[in-house]
Amino acid sequence: MIVPALVSTLFGLSSAVAVSAQEPETAAPDTAYHPGAYQVFTGAGKPATMDDIVRAMGGNQVVFVGETHDDPTAHMLELELLKGATAKYGVPSQADSAAKPGAGDVVPGSGGGRPVALSLEFFETDVQLPLDEYLAGLISESSFLADTRPWPRYRTDYRPLIEFAKDHDLPVIAANAPRRYVNMVARHGRESLNQLSRQALAYLPPLPYGHASAAYRDQWIATIAEVMKQEGTKCGVPVAHAAAPPGSHAQMGNQLDSQVLWDATMAYSIFRYLSGQPDALVLHMVGGFHVERDTGIPEQLRAYMPDLRSMIVSLRPVADVSTFEPAPSGQWGDFVIQTDSTRTMESIECRHFRAERGLK
């Protein structure tokens, strides 16, 4: 599975596009956007259940949930994981305590009493204030969206998470690095961040931020190589495309450092929250590449929290959900939820694209 976030990084386009979910909306009709089949496995490939995942959360401080951004099934399951964690471990809010739950309602605190927090790649650290104001009911949703640069498909993909958190008084961490600084590193190198003001640096981890591990670098290089193979094609069909800017392929070190800035910032955002709430359970929703095989964000977070207790849930679109697909090395995560790859927006768009050209 290609990580489209890296395509823009490779070609130095992160000022305009940072990740796949920030690309224009798909041409596929809205009626095509609905969840498909899925199957839960342990990281070793043994059948498991959603309840197994929720039970395993209890021994951890952070649960990394790695998604494919255009997968409706993954977004549905992320909400179910958040609901499950809140029901089993969460502290009841005043609204929850006063309300009489109906059928299907989530009742926090039935088995835990820990603060449960939602952490998101999909909001950047410099929009934490309007996010908090919306969660507190101080500003309207339209004002919140106008000031927070939500990704396209926010309403289908991430709004359910935000609204659930709002309804149950769950903190939400705007965890990711502002894209302007990621682009700055991609163009000028990590040392360029030293030129930023104190106010700007408050949105980033302490400098110098961490470097990529050898394993993460190898995964990144393999992904970039696959992306480059697909240059000039769309859905397997040759198409005209813009050439990469001169020097793009020669700046791989900067590109990797910009990728790691995402990871380090998200890790530091989680660390900062846990520093004030050490007994909390944080569910961090993020693109799978950032956490799969325990590299990326988990590595960066352990630099701040050497005794970190964490687990990884990997949501992966596959051709056959019932047949487990192991990672090329190690494990995708502690749990793997395989989803139907034909239901991703990329697959739907490709079917339309090829059908328009009379291709199967």
Coordinates of N, CA and C in Angstrom, one line a residue, residues 118-349:
L118 N -8.4 11.6 22.9 CA -8.3 11.3 21.4 C -7.2 12.2 20.9
S119 N -6.2 11.6 20.2 CA -5.1 12.4 19.6 C -5.2 12.2 18.1
L120 N -5.0 13.3 17.3 CA -5.3 13.2 15.9 C -4.1 13.8 15.1
E121 N -3.7 13.0 14.0 CA -2.8 13.5 13.0 C -3.5 14.7 12.3
F122 N -4.8 14.7 12.2 CA -5.5 15.4 11.2 C -5.8 16.9 11.6
F123 N -5.3 17.3 12.8 CA -5.3 18.7 13.2 C -3.9 19.0 13.6
E124 N -3.4 20.2 13.3 CA -2.1 20.7 13.6 C -2.0 21.4 14.9
T125 N -0.8 21.4 15.6 CA -0.7 22.0 16.9 C -1.1 23.4 17.0
D126 N -1.0 24.2 16.0 CA -1.4 25.6 16.1 C -2.9 25.9 16.0
V127 N -3.7 24.8 15.9 CA -5.2 25.0 16.0 C -5.8 24.4 17.2
Q128 N -4.9 24.1 18.2 CA -5.5 23.5 19.5 C -6.5 24.4 20.1
L129 N -6.3 25.7 20.1 CA -7.2 26.6 20.8 C -8.6 26.6 20.2
P130 N -8.8 26.8 18.9 CA -10.2 26.7 18.4 C -10.8 25.4 18.5
L131 N -9.9 24.3 18.5 CA -10.4 23.0 18.7 C -11.0 22.8 20.1
D132 N -10.2 23.3 21.1 CA -10.7 23.3 22.5 C -12.0 24.1 22.7
E133 N -12.0 25.3 22.0 CA -13.2 26.1 22.2 C -14.4 25.5 21.6
Y134 N -14.3 24.8 20.5 CA -15.4 24.0 19.9 C -15.9 22.9 20.9
L135 N -14.9 22.1 21.4 CA -15.3 21.0 22.2 C -16.0 21.5 23.5
A136 N -15.6 22.7 24.0 CA -16.3 23.3 25.1 C -17.6 24.0 24.8
G137 N -18.0 24.0 23.6 CA -19.3 24.6 23.2 C -19.2 26.1 23.1
L138 N -18.0 26.7 23.1 CA -17.9 28.2 23.1 C -18.1 28.8 21.7
I139 N -17.7 28.0 20.6 CA -17.8 28.6 19.3 C -18.6 27.6 18.4
S140 N -19.1 28.1 17.3 CA -19.9 27.2 16.4 C -19.1 26.3 15.6
E141 N -19.7 25.3 15.1 CA -18.9 24.4 14.2 C -18.4 25.1 13.0
S142 N -19.2 26.0 12.4 CA -18.7 26.7 11.2 C -17.4 27.5 11.6
S143 N -17.4 28.2 12.7 CA -16.2 28.9 13.1 C -15.1 28.0 13.4
F144 N -15.3 26.9 14.0 CA -14.3 25.9 14.3 C -13.6 25.4 13.0
L145 N -14.5 25.1 12.0 CA -13.9 24.6 10.8 C -13.2 25.7 10.0
A146 N -13.7 26.9 10.1 CA -13.0 28.0 9.4 C -11.6 28.3 9.9
D147 N -11.4 27.9 11.2 CA -10.1 28.3 11.8 C -9.1 27.1 12.0
T148 N -9.5 25.9 11.6 CA -8.7 24.7 11.9 C -8.2 24.0 10.7
R149 N -8.4 24.4 9.5 CA -7.9 23.7 8.3 C -8.2 22.2 8.3
P150 N -9.5 21.8 8.4 CA -9.8 20.4 8.4 C -9.5 19.8 7.0
W151 N -9.2 18.5 7.0 CA -8.9 17.8 5.8 C -10.2 17.6 5.0
P152 N -10.2 17.6 3.7 CA -11.3 17.2 2.9 C -11.8 15.8 3.4
R153 N -13.1 15.6 3.3 CA -13.8 14.4 3.8 C -13.8 14.5 5.3
Y154 N -13.6 15.6 5.9 CA -13.7 15.7 7.4 C -15.0 15.2 7.8
R155 N -16.1 15.6 7.2 CA -17.4 15.3 7.7 C -17.7 13.8 7.7
T156 N -17.2 13.1 6.7 CA -17.4 11.6 6.7 C -16.4 10.9 7.6
D157 N -15.1 11.4 7.6 CA -14.0 10.6 8.2 C -13.8 10.9 9.6
Y158 N -13.7 12.2 10.0 CA -13.2 12.6 11.3 C -14.3 13.3 12.2
R159 N -15.3 13.9 11.6 CA -16.3 14.6 12.4 C -16.9 13.6 13.4
P160 N -17.2 12.4 13.0 CA -17.8 11.5 14.1 C -17.0 11.3 15.3
L161 N -15.6 11.3 15.1 CA -14.7 11.2 16.3 C -14.8 12.5 17.1
I162 N -14.8 13.6 16.4 CA -14.8 14.9 17.2 C -16.1 15.1 17.9
E163 N -17.2 14.7 17.3 CA -18.5 14.9 17.9 C -18.7 13.9 19.1
F164 N -18.2 12.7 18.9 CA -18.2 11.8 20.1 C -17.4 12.4 21.2
A165 N -16.2 12.9 20.9 CA -15.4 13.5 22.0 C -16.1 14.6 22.6
K166 N -16.8 15.5 21.8 CA -17.5 16.6 22.4 C -18.6 16.2 23.3
D167 N -19.4 15.2 22.8 CA -20.5 14.7 23.6 C -20.1 14.1 24.9
H168 N -18.9 13.5 25.0 CA -18.5 12.8 26.2 C -17.3 13.5 26.9
D169 N -17.1 14.8 26.6 CA -16.1 15.6 27.3 C -14.7 14.9 27.3
L170 N -14.4 14.4 26.1 CA -13.0 13.8 25.9 C -12.1 14.9 25.4
P171 N -10.9 15.0 25.9 CA -9.9 15.9 25.3 C -9.5 15.4 24.0
V172 N -9.2 16.3 23.1 CA -8.7 16.0 21.7 C -7.4 16.8 21.5
I173 N -6.4 16.0 21.2 CA -5.0 16.6 21.0 C -4.8 16.9 19.5
A174 N -4.7 18.1 19.1 CA -4.2 18.5 17.8 C -2.7 18.2 17.7
A175 N -2.4 17.1 17.2 CA -1.0 16.6 17.4 C 0.0 16.9 16.4
N176 N -0.4 17.2 15.2 CA 0.6 17.2 14.1 C 1.3 18.5 13.9
A177 N 2.5 18.5 13.2 CA 3.3 19.7 13.0 C 2.6 20.5 11.9
P178 N 2.6 21.9 12.1 CA 2.0 22.7 11.1 C 2.8 22.5 9.8
R179 N 2.0 22.3 8.7 CA 2.6 21.8 7.4 C 3.6 22.8 6.9
R180 N 3.5 24.1 7.2 CA 4.4 25.1 6.7 C 5.9 24.8 7.2
Y181 N 6.0 24.2 8.4 CA 7.3 23.9 8.9 C 7.8 22.6 8.4
V182 N 6.9 21.7 8.1 CA 7.3 20.5 7.4 C 7.9 20.8 6.1
N183 N 7.2 21.6 5.4 CA 7.6 22.1 4.0 C 9.0 22.8 4.1
M184 N 9.1 23.6 5.2 CA 10.4 24.3 5.4 C 11.6 23.4 5.5
V185 N 11.4 22.3 6.3 CA 12.5 21.3 6.4 C 12.7 20.6 5.1
A186 N 11.6 20.2 4.4 CA 11.8 19.5 3.1 C 12.6 20.4 2.1
R187 N 12.5 21.7 2.2 CA 13.2 22.6 1.2 C 14.6 23.0 1.7
H188 N 14.7 23.2 3.0 CA 15.9 23.9 3.5 C 16.7 23.0 4.5
G189 N 16.1 21.9 4.9 CA 16.8 21.1 5.9 C 16.3 21.4 7.4
R190 N 16.6 20.4 8.3 CA 16.1 20.5 9.6 C 16.7 21.7 10.4
E191 N 17.9 22.1 10.0 CA 18.6 23.3 10.7 C 17.8 24.6 10.5
S192 N 17.0 24.6 9.4 CA 16.3 25.9 9.1 C 15.3 26.2 10.2
L193 N 14.9 25.2 11.0 CA 13.9 25.5 12.1 C 14.5 26.4 13.1
N194 N 15.8 26.4 13.2 CA 16.5 27.3 14.2 C 16.2 28.8 14.0
Q195 N 15.8 29.1 12.8 CA 15.5 30.5 12.5 C 14.1 31.0 13.0
L196 N 13.3 30.0 13.5 CA 11.9 30.4 13.8 C 11.9 31.1 15.2
S197 N 10.8 31.9 15.3 CA 10.6 32.6 16.6 C 10.3 31.7 17.7
R198 N 10.3 32.2 18.9 CA 9.9 31.4 20.1 C 8.5 30.9 20.0
Q199 N 7.6 31.8 19.5 CA 6.2 31.5 19.3 C 6.0 30.4 18.4
A200 N 6.7 30.4 17.2 CA 6.6 29.3 16.3 C 7.1 28.0 16.8
L201 N 8.3 28.1 17.5 CA 8.9 26.8 18.1 C 8.0 26.2 19.1
A202 N 7.0 26.9 19.7 CA 6.1 26.3 20.7 C 5.2 25.3 20.0
Y203 N 5.1 25.3 18.7 CA 4.2 24.4 18.0 C 5.0 23.1 17.6
L204 N 6.2 23.0 17.9 CA 7.1 21.9 17.5 C 7.7 21.2 18.7
P205 N 8.3 20.1 18.5 CA 9.1 19.4 19.6 C 10.4 20.2 19.9
P206 N 11.0 20.0 21.1 CA 12.2 20.7 21.3 C 13.3 20.3 20.3
L207 N 14.1 21.3 19.9 CA 15.1 21.1 18.9 C 16.4 20.8 19.6
P208 N 17.3 19.9 19.0 CA 17.0 19.2 17.7 C 16.1 18.0 18.0
Y209 N 15.1 17.8 17.1 CA 14.2 16.7 17.2 C 14.9 15.4 16.7
G210 N 14.3 14.3 17.0 CA 15.0 13.0 16.7 C 15.2 12.7 15.3
H211 N 16.0 11.7 15.0 CA 16.3 11.2 13.7 C 15.6 9.9 13.4
A212 N 15.5 9.6 12.2 CA 14.9 8.3 11.8 C 15.8 7.1 12.2
S213 N 15.2 6.1 12.7 CA 15.9 4.8 12.9 C 16.3 4.2 11.6
A214 N 17.2 3.3 11.6 CA 17.6 2.6 10.4 C 16.4 1.8 9.8
A215 N 15.6 1.2 10.7 CA 14.4 0.4 10.2 C 13.4 1.4 9.5
Y216 N 13.2 2.5 10.2 CA 12.2 3.5 9.6 C 12.7 4.0 8.3
R217 N 14.0 4.3 8.2 CA 14.6 4.8 7.0 C 14.5 3.8 5.9
D218 N 14.7 2.6 6.2 CA 14.6 1.5 5.2 C 13.1 1.4 4.7
Q219 N 12.2 1.5 5.6 CA 10.7 1.5 5.2 C 10.4 2.6 4.3
W220 N 10.9 3.8 4.6 CA 10.7 5.0 3.9 C 11.3 4.9 2.5
I221 N 12.5 4.4 2.4 CA 13.2 4.3 1.1 C 12.4 3.3 0.2
A222 N 12.0 2.2 0.8 CA 11.2 1.2 0.0 C 9.9 1.8 -0.5
T223 N 9.3 2.6 0.3 CA 8.0 3.3 -0.1 C 8.2 4.3 -1.2
I224 N 9.3 5.1 -1.1 CA 9.6 6.1 -2.1 C 10.0 5.4 -3.4
A225 N 10.7 4.3 -3.3 CA 11.0 3.6 -4.6 C 9.8 3.1 -5.3
E226 N 8.8 2.6 -4.5 CA 7.5 2.2 -5.1 C 6.8 3.4 -5.7
V227 N 6.8 4.5 -5.0 CA 6.1 5.7 -5.6 C 6.7 6.1 -6.9
M228 N 8.0 6.1 -6.9 CA 8.7 6.5 -8.1 C 8.5 5.6 -9.3
K229 N 8.2 4.3 -9.0 CA 7.9 3.3 -10.1 C 6.6 3.7 -10.7
Q230 N 5.7 4.3 -9.9 CA 4.3 4.6 -10.4 C 4.2 6.0 -11.0
E231 N 5.3 6.7 -11.1 CA 5.3 8.1 -11.7 C 4.8 7.9 -13.2
G232 N 3.9 8.8 -13.6 CA 3.5 8.8 -15.0 C 2.3 7.8 -15.2
T233 N 1.7 7.2 -14.1 CA 0.6 6.3 -14.3 C -0.5 6.8 -13.3
K234 N -1.7 6.4 -13.7 CA -2.9 6.6 -12.8 C -3.7 5.3 -12.9
C235 N -3.9 4.6 -11.8 CA -4.7 3.4 -11.8 C -4.2 2.4 -12.9
G236 N -2.8 2.4 -13.0 CA -2.2 1.5 -13.9 C -2.2 1.9 -15.4
V237 N -2.7 3.2 -15.6 CA -2.8 3.7 -17.0 C -1.8 4.8 -17.2
P238 N -1.0 4.8 -18.2 CA 0.0 5.9 -18.4 C -0.8 7.2 -18.6
V239 N -0.4 8.3 -17.9 CA -1.0 9.6 -18.1 C 0.1 10.6 -18.1
A240 N -0.2 11.8 -18.7 CA 0.7 12.9 -18.6 C 0.8 13.4 -17.2
H241 N 2.0 13.8 -16.8 CA 2.1 14.3 -15.4 C 3.2 15.4 -15.4
A242 N 3.1 16.2 -14.4 CA 4.2 17.2 -14.2 C 5.5 16.6 -13.7
A243 N 6.6 17.1 -14.2 CA 7.9 16.6 -13.8 C 8.1 17.1 -12.4
A244 N 8.9 16.3 -11.6 CA 9.3 16.7 -10.3 C 10.2 18.0 -10.4
P245 N 10.1 18.9 -9.5 CA 11.0 20.1 -9.5 C 12.4 19.7 -9.5
P246 N 13.3 20.4 -10.2 CA 14.7 20.1 -10.3 C 15.3 19.9 -8.9
G247 N 16.0 18.9 -8.7 CA 16.7 18.7 -7.4 C 15.9 17.9 -6.4
S248 N 14.6 17.6 -6.7 CA 13.7 17.0 -5.7 C 14.3 15.6 -5.3
H249 N 14.7 14.8 -6.3 CA 15.2 13.5 -6.0 C 16.5 13.5 -5.3
A250 N 17.2 14.6 -5.4 CA 18.5 14.7 -4.7 C 18.4 15.2 -3.3
Q251 N 17.2 15.5 -2.8 CA 17.1 16.0 -1.5 C 16.4 15.0 -0.5
M252 N 16.7 13.8 -0.7 CA 16.1 12.7 0.0 C 16.3 12.9 1.5
G253 N 17.5 13.4 1.9 CA 17.8 13.5 3.4 C 16.8 14.5 4.0
N254 N 16.6 15.7 3.3 CA 15.6 16.7 3.8 C 14.2 16.1 3.8
Q255 N 13.9 15.3 2.8 CA 12.5 14.8 2.7 C 12.3 13.8 3.9
L256 N 13.3 13.0 4.2 CA 13.1 12.1 5.3 C 13.0 12.9 6.6
D257 N 13.8 13.9 6.8 CA 13.8 14.7 8.0 C 12.4 15.4 8.1
S258 N 11.8 15.8 7.0 CA 10.5 16.4 7.1 C 9.4 15.4 7.5
Q259 N 9.6 14.2 7.1 CA 8.7 13.1 7.5 C 8.8 12.9 9.0
V260 N 10.1 12.8 9.5 CA 10.3 12.6 10.9 C 9.8 13.8 11.8
L261 N 9.8 15.0 11.2 CA 9.2 16.1 12.0 C 7.7 15.8 12.3
W262 N 7.0 15.3 11.3 CA 5.6 14.9 11.6 C 5.6 13.9 12.8
D263 N 6.4 12.9 12.7 CA 6.4 11.9 13.8 C 6.8 12.5 15.2
A264 N 7.9 13.2 15.2 CA 8.4 13.8 16.4 C 7.4 14.7 17.0
T265 N 6.7 15.5 16.2 CA 5.7 16.5 16.7 C 4.5 15.7 17.3
M266 N 4.0 14.7 16.6 CA 2.9 14.0 17.2 C 3.3 13.3 18.5
A267 N 4.5 12.7 18.5 CA 5.0 12.1 19.7 C 5.1 13.1 20.9
Y268 N 5.6 14.2 20.6 CA 5.8 15.2 21.7 C 4.4 15.8 22.1
S269 N 3.5 15.9 21.2 CA 2.1 16.3 21.6 C 1.5 15.3 22.6
I270 N 1.7 14.0 22.3 CA 1.2 13.0 23.2 C 1.9 13.0 24.5
F271 N 3.2 13.1 24.5 CA 4.0 13.2 25.7 C 3.6 14.3 26.6
R272 N 3.4 15.5 26.0 CA 3.0 16.7 26.7 C 1.7 16.5 27.4
Y273 N 0.7 15.8 26.8 CA -0.6 15.6 27.4 C -0.4 14.6 28.6
L274 N 0.3 13.5 28.3 CA 0.5 12.5 29.4 C 1.3 13.0 30.5
S275 N 2.1 14.0 30.3 CA 2.9 14.6 31.4 C 1.9 15.2 32.5
G276 N 0.8 15.7 32.0 CA -0.2 16.3 32.9 C -1.3 15.3 33.3
Q277 N -1.4 14.2 32.6 CA -2.4 13.2 32.9 C -1.7 11.8 32.8
P278 N -0.9 11.5 33.7 CA -0.1 10.3 33.6 C -0.9 9.0 33.6
D279 N -2.1 9.0 34.2 CA -2.9 7.8 34.2 C -3.9 7.7 33.0
A280 N -3.8 8.6 32.0 CA -4.7 8.6 30.9 C -4.4 7.5 29.9
L281 N -5.4 7.3 29.1 CA -5.3 6.4 27.9 C -5.5 7.2 26.7
V282 N -4.5 7.3 25.8 CA -4.6 8.1 24.6 C -4.7 7.2 23.4
L283 N -5.7 7.5 22.6 CA -5.9 6.8 21.3 C -5.5 7.8 20.2
H284 N -4.4 7.5 19.5 CA -3.8 8.3 18.5 C -4.2 7.8 17.1
M285 N -5.0 8.5 16.4 CA -5.4 8.1 15.0 C -4.5 8.8 14.0
V286 N -3.9 8.0 13.1 CA -2.8 8.5 12.2 C -2.7 7.6 11.0
G287 N -2.1 8.1 10.0 CA -1.7 7.2 8.8 C -0.8 6.1 9.2
G288 N -1.1 4.9 8.7 CA -0.4 3.7 9.1 C 1.1 3.7 9.0
F289 N 1.6 4.4 8.0 CA 3.1 4.4 7.9 C 3.8 5.0 9.1
H290 N 3.1 5.9 9.8 CA 3.8 6.6 10.9 C 3.9 5.6 12.2
V291 N 3.3 4.5 12.2 CA 3.3 3.6 13.4 C 3.5 2.2 13.1
E292 N 3.3 1.7 11.8 CA 3.4 0.3 11.6 C 4.8 -0.2 11.9
R293 N 4.8 -1.5 12.4 CA 6.1 -2.2 12.7 C 6.8 -1.5 13.8
D294 N 6.1 -0.7 14.6 CA 6.6 0.0 15.8 C 7.7 1.0 15.5
T295 N 7.7 1.6 14.3 CA 8.6 2.6 14.0 C 7.9 4.0 13.9
G296 N 8.6 5.0 13.6 CA 8.0 6.3 13.4 C 7.6 6.9 14.8
I297 N 6.4 7.2 15.0 CA 5.9 7.9 16.2 C 6.2 7.1 17.5
P298 N 6.0 5.8 17.5 CA 6.4 5.0 18.7 C 7.8 5.2 19.1
E299 N 8.7 5.1 18.1 CA 10.2 5.3 18.4 C 10.4 6.7 19.0
Q300 N 9.8 7.7 18.3 CA 10.0 9.1 18.8 C 9.4 9.3 20.2
L301 N 8.3 8.7 20.5 CA 7.7 8.9 21.8 C 8.5 8.2 22.9
R302 N 9.1 7.1 22.6 CA 10.0 6.4 23.6 C 11.2 7.3 23.9
A303 N 11.6 8.2 23.0 CA 12.7 9.1 23.4 C 12.3 10.0 24.5
Y304 N 11.0 10.4 24.6 CA 10.5 11.2 25.6 C 10.0 10.4 26.8
M305 N 9.6 9.2 26.5 CA 9.0 8.3 27.6 C 9.7 6.9 27.5
P306 N 10.8 6.7 28.0 CA 11.5 5.4 27.8 C 10.7 4.2 28.3
D307 N 9.9 4.4 29.3 CA 9.1 3.3 29.9 C 7.7 3.3 29.3
L308 N 7.5 3.8 28.1 CA 6.2 3.9 27.4 C 5.5 2.5 27.3
R309 N 4.3 2.4 27.7 CA 3.5 1.3 27.4 C 2.5 1.6 26.3
S310 N 2.7 0.9 25.2 CA 1.8 1.2 24.0 C 1.5 0.0 23.2
M311 N 0.5 0.1 22.4 CA 0.1 -1.0 21.5 C -0.3 -0.3 20.1
I312 N -0.2 -1.1 19.1 CA -0.5 -0.7 17.7 C -1.6 -1.5 17.2
V313 N -2.6 -0.8 16.6 CA -3.7 -1.4 15.9 C -3.6 -0.9 14.4
S314 N -3.3 -1.8 13.5 CA -3.1 -1.5 12.1 C -4.3 -1.8 11.3
L315 N -4.9 -0.8 10.6 CA -6.0 -1.0 9.8 C -5.6 -1.0 8.3
R316 N -5.7 -2.2 7.7 CA -5.0 -2.3 6.4 C -6.0 -2.9 5.3
P317 N -6.2 -2.1 4.2 CA -7.1 -2.6 3.1 C -6.4 -3.7 2.4
V318 N -7.1 -4.8 2.2 CA -6.5 -6.0 1.5 C -7.6 -6.6 0.5
A319 N -7.1 -7.4 -0.4 CA -8.1 -8.0 -1.4 C -9.0 -9.0 -0.7
D320 N -8.5 -9.8 0.3 CA -9.3 -10.8 0.9 C -9.2 -10.6 2.4
V321 N -10.2 -10.1 3.1 CA -10.1 -9.8 4.5 C -9.9 -11.0 5.3
S322 N -10.3 -12.2 4.9 CA -10.3 -13.4 5.7 C -8.9 -14.1 5.6
T323 N -8.0 -13.7 4.7 CA -6.7 -14.3 4.6 C -5.7 -13.3 5.1
F324 N -5.0 -13.6 6.2 CA -4.1 -12.7 6.8 C -2.9 -12.4 6.0
E325 N -2.5 -11.1 5.8 CA -1.3 -10.7 5.1 C -0.3 -10.2 6.0
P326 N 0.8 -11.0 6.3 CA 1.8 -10.6 7.2 C 2.7 -9.4 6.7
A327 N 3.3 -8.7 7.6 CA 4.3 -7.7 7.2 C 5.5 -8.3 6.6
P328 N 6.2 -7.6 5.7 CA 7.4 -8.1 5.1 C 8.5 -8.4 6.1
S329 N 8.5 -7.7 7.2 CA 9.4 -8.0 8.3 C 8.7 -7.6 9.6
G330 N 8.9 -8.3 10.7 CA 8.2 -8.0 12.0 C 6.7 -8.2 11.9
Q331 N 6.0 -7.3 12.6 CA 4.5 -7.4 12.6 C 4.0 -6.0 12.3
W332 N 2.9 -5.9 11.6 CA 2.2 -4.6 11.4 C 1.9 -3.9 12.7
G333 N 1.4 -4.7 13.7 CA 1.1 -4.2 14.9 C 0.7 -5.3 15.9
D334 N 0.2 -4.9 17.1 CA -0.3 -5.9 18.0 C -1.6 -6.5 17.6
F335 N -2.4 -5.7 16.9 CA -3.6 -6.2 16.2 C -3.6 -5.6 14.8
V336 N -4.2 -6.4 13.9 CA -4.4 -6.0 12.5 C -5.8 -6.2 12.2
I337 N -6.5 -5.1 11.7 CA -7.8 -5.2 11.2 C -7.7 -5.1 9.7
Q338 N -8.0 -6.1 9.0 CA -8.0 -6.1 7.5 C -9.4 -5.7 7.0
T339 N -9.4 -4.7 6.1 CA -10.6 -4.1 5.5 C -10.6 -4.4 4.0
D340 N -11.8 -4.2 3.4 CA -12.0 -4.5 2.0 C -11.4 -3.4 1.2
S341 N -10.3 -3.7 0.4 CA -9.7 -2.7 -0.4 C -10.5 -2.2 -1.5
T342 N -11.5 -2.9 -1.9 CA -12.4 -2.4 -3.0 C -13.3 -1.3 -2.5
R343 N -13.4 -1.0 -1.2 CA -14.2 0.1 -0.7 C -13.4 1.3 -0.4
T344 N -12.1 1.4 -0.6 CA -11.4 2.6 -0.5 C -11.7 3.6 -1.6
M345 N -11.6 4.9 -1.3 CA -12.0 5.8 -2.3 C -11.1 5.7 -3.6
E346 N -9.8 5.4 -3.3 CA -8.9 5.2 -4.5 C -9.4 4.1 -5.4
S347 N -9.8 3.0 -4.8 CA -10.3 1.9 -5.6 C -11.5 2.2 -6.4
I348 N -12.4 2.9 -5.7 CA -13.7 3.3 -6.4 C -13.4 4.3 -7.5
E349 N -12.5 5.3 -7.2 CA -12.2 6.2 -8.3 C -11.5 5.5 -9.5

